């Protein structure tokens, strides 16, 4: 058995929220079992591709908002890690 571990986290600048405290990571951790390494690696590649695409769309949207003075991509930090691990 193999385990796909997926960690996704983001943080929003306190300057863009009502919460004026420090930057905070808000992580999500997901585990999924696979019967073999090949299936796990295939899922990993698909998930990484989806996360990269989503990040690019978010950054593009924030760039559009920046051009009208409403947001800045630097106000959000997004990070992820996807790993296949033997069980």
mmCIF file of C-alpha atoms in Angstrom:
data_model
loop_
_atom_site.group_PDB
_atom_site.id
_atom_site.type_symbol
_atom_site.label_atom_id
_atom_site.label_comp_id
_atom_site.label_asym_id
_atom_site.label_seq_id
_atom_site.Cartn_x
_atom_site.Cartn_y
_atom_site.Cartn_z
ATOM 1 C CA UNK A 1 0.000 0.000 0.000
ATOM 2 C CA UNK A 2 1.040 3.567 -0.684
ATOM 3 C CA UNK A 3 -0.199 6.770 0.872
ATOM 4 C CA UNK A 4 -0.603 10.020 -1.023
ATOM 5 C CA UNK A 5 -0.048 12.870 1.405
ATOM 6 C CA UNK A 6 -1.185 16.281 0.252
ATOM 7 C CA UNK A 7 -0.512 19.425 2.268
ATOM 8 C CA UNK A 8 -1.952 22.730 1.098
ATOM 9 C CA UNK A 9 -1.617 25.972 3.006
ATOM 10 C CA UNK A 10 -2.283 29.613 2.438
ATOM 11 C CA UNK A 11 -1.946 32.854 4.310
ATOM 12 C CA UNK A 12 -3.543 36.232 3.674
ATOM 13 C CA UNK A 13 -1.842 39.471 4.600
ATOM 14 C CA UNK A 14 -3.436 41.081 7.666
ATOM 15 C CA UNK A 15 -3.513 44.323 5.656
ATOM 16 C CA UNK A 16 -6.311 42.938 3.457
ATOM 17 C CA UNK A 17 -8.502 41.541 6.232
ATOM 18 C CA UNK A 18 -10.178 42.855 9.355
ATOM 19 C CA UNK A 19 -7.782 40.700 11.378
ATOM 20 C CA UNK A 20 -4.705 42.856 11.970
ATOM 21 C CA UNK A 21 -2.627 40.075 13.551
ATOM 22 C CA UNK A 22 0.375 38.424 11.935
ATOM 23 C CA UNK A 23 0.341 36.275 8.828
ATOM 24 C CA UNK A 24 -0.969 32.794 9.639
ATOM 25 C CA UNK A 25 -0.679 29.614 7.599
ATOM 26 C CA UNK A 26 -3.978 27.775 7.312
ATOM 27 C CA UNK A 27 -2.944 24.208 6.379
ATOM 28 C CA UNK A 28 -5.070 21.375 5.058
ATOM 29 C CA UNK A 29 -3.642 17.848 5.163
ATOM 30 C CA UNK A 30 -5.198 14.985 3.187
ATOM 31 C CA UNK A 31 -4.192 11.310 3.045
ATOM 32 C CA UNK A 32 -5.367 8.788 0.443
ATOM 33 C CA UNK A 33 -4.391 5.133 0.102
ATOM 34 C CA UNK A 34 -3.355 3.503 -3.168
ATOM 35 C CA UNK A 35 -2.735 -0.173 -3.902
ATOM 36 C CA UNK A 36 0.601 0.454 -5.632
ATOM 37 C CA UNK A 37 3.260 3.082 -6.187
ATOM 38 C CA UNK A 38 2.402 3.686 -9.851
ATOM 39 C CA UNK A 39 -1.212 4.641 -9.061
ATOM 40 C CA UNK A 40 -0.018 6.917 -6.261
ATOM 41 C CA UNK A 41 2.537 8.641 -8.513
ATOM 42 C CA UNK A 42 -0.078 9.141 -11.240
ATOM 43 C CA UNK A 43 -2.452 10.768 -8.744
ATOM 44 C CA UNK A 44 0.418 12.889 -7.411
ATOM 45 C CA UNK A 45 1.243 14.247 -10.877
ATOM 46 C CA UNK A 46 -2.406 15.071 -11.574
ATOM 47 C CA UNK A 47 -2.837 16.798 -8.215
ATOM 48 C CA UNK A 48 0.355 18.833 -8.604
ATOM 49 C CA UNK A 49 -0.766 19.939 -12.061
ATOM 50 C CA UNK A 50 -4.161 21.015 -10.748
ATOM 51 C CA UNK A 51 -2.634 22.961 -7.863
ATOM 52 C CA UNK A 52 -0.163 24.744 -10.146
ATOM 53 C CA UNK A 53 -2.962 25.657 -12.552
ATOM 54 C CA UNK A 54 -5.170 26.932 -9.735
ATOM 55 C CA UNK A 55 -2.289 29.020 -8.374
ATOM 56 C CA UNK A 56 -1.635 30.533 -11.803
ATOM 57 C CA UNK A 57 -5.323 31.457 -12.179
ATOM 58 C CA UNK A 58 -5.379 33.037 -8.731
ATOM 59 C CA UNK A 59 -2.221 35.032 -9.427
ATOM 60 C CA UNK A 60 -3.632 36.211 -12.758
ATOM 61 C CA UNK A 61 -6.858 37.333 -11.079
ATOM 62 C CA UNK A 62 -4.933 39.192 -8.402
ATOM 63 C CA UNK A 63 -2.793 40.882 -11.059
ATOM 64 C CA UNK A 64 -6.020 42.090 -12.695
ATOM 65 C CA UNK A 65 -7.217 43.468 -9.355
ATOM 66 C CA UNK A 66 -3.813 45.071 -8.739
ATOM 67 C CA UNK A 67 -4.144 47.000 -11.991
ATOM 68 C CA UNK A 68 -7.262 48.716 -10.589
ATOM 69 C CA UNK A 69 -5.760 49.165 -7.125
ATOM 70 C CA UNK A 70 -7.877 46.541 -5.350
ATOM 71 C CA UNK A 71 -5.411 43.742 -4.510
ATOM 72 C CA UNK A 72 -1.850 42.561 -4.881
ATOM 73 C CA UNK A 73 -0.565 38.984 -5.389
ATOM 74 C CA UNK A 74 1.985 39.682 -2.643
ATOM 75 C CA UNK A 75 -0.895 39.777 -0.144
ATOM 76 C CA UNK A 76 -1.462 36.016 -0.385
ATOM 77 C CA UNK A 77 1.008 33.179 0.156
ATOM 78 C CA UNK A 78 0.070 29.751 -1.228
ATOM 79 C CA UNK A 79 2.182 26.647 -0.695
ATOM 80 C CA UNK A 80 1.630 22.950 -1.310
ATOM 81 C CA UNK A 81 3.460 19.665 -1.085
ATOM 82 C CA UNK A 82 2.359 16.318 -2.519
ATOM 83 C CA UNK A 83 4.204 13.107 -1.636
ATOM 84 C CA UNK A 84 3.748 9.376 -2.198
ATOM 85 C CA UNK A 85 4.910 7.363 0.813
ATOM 86 C CA UNK A 86 5.023 3.610 1.420
ATOM 87 C CA UNK A 87 2.641 2.457 4.122
#
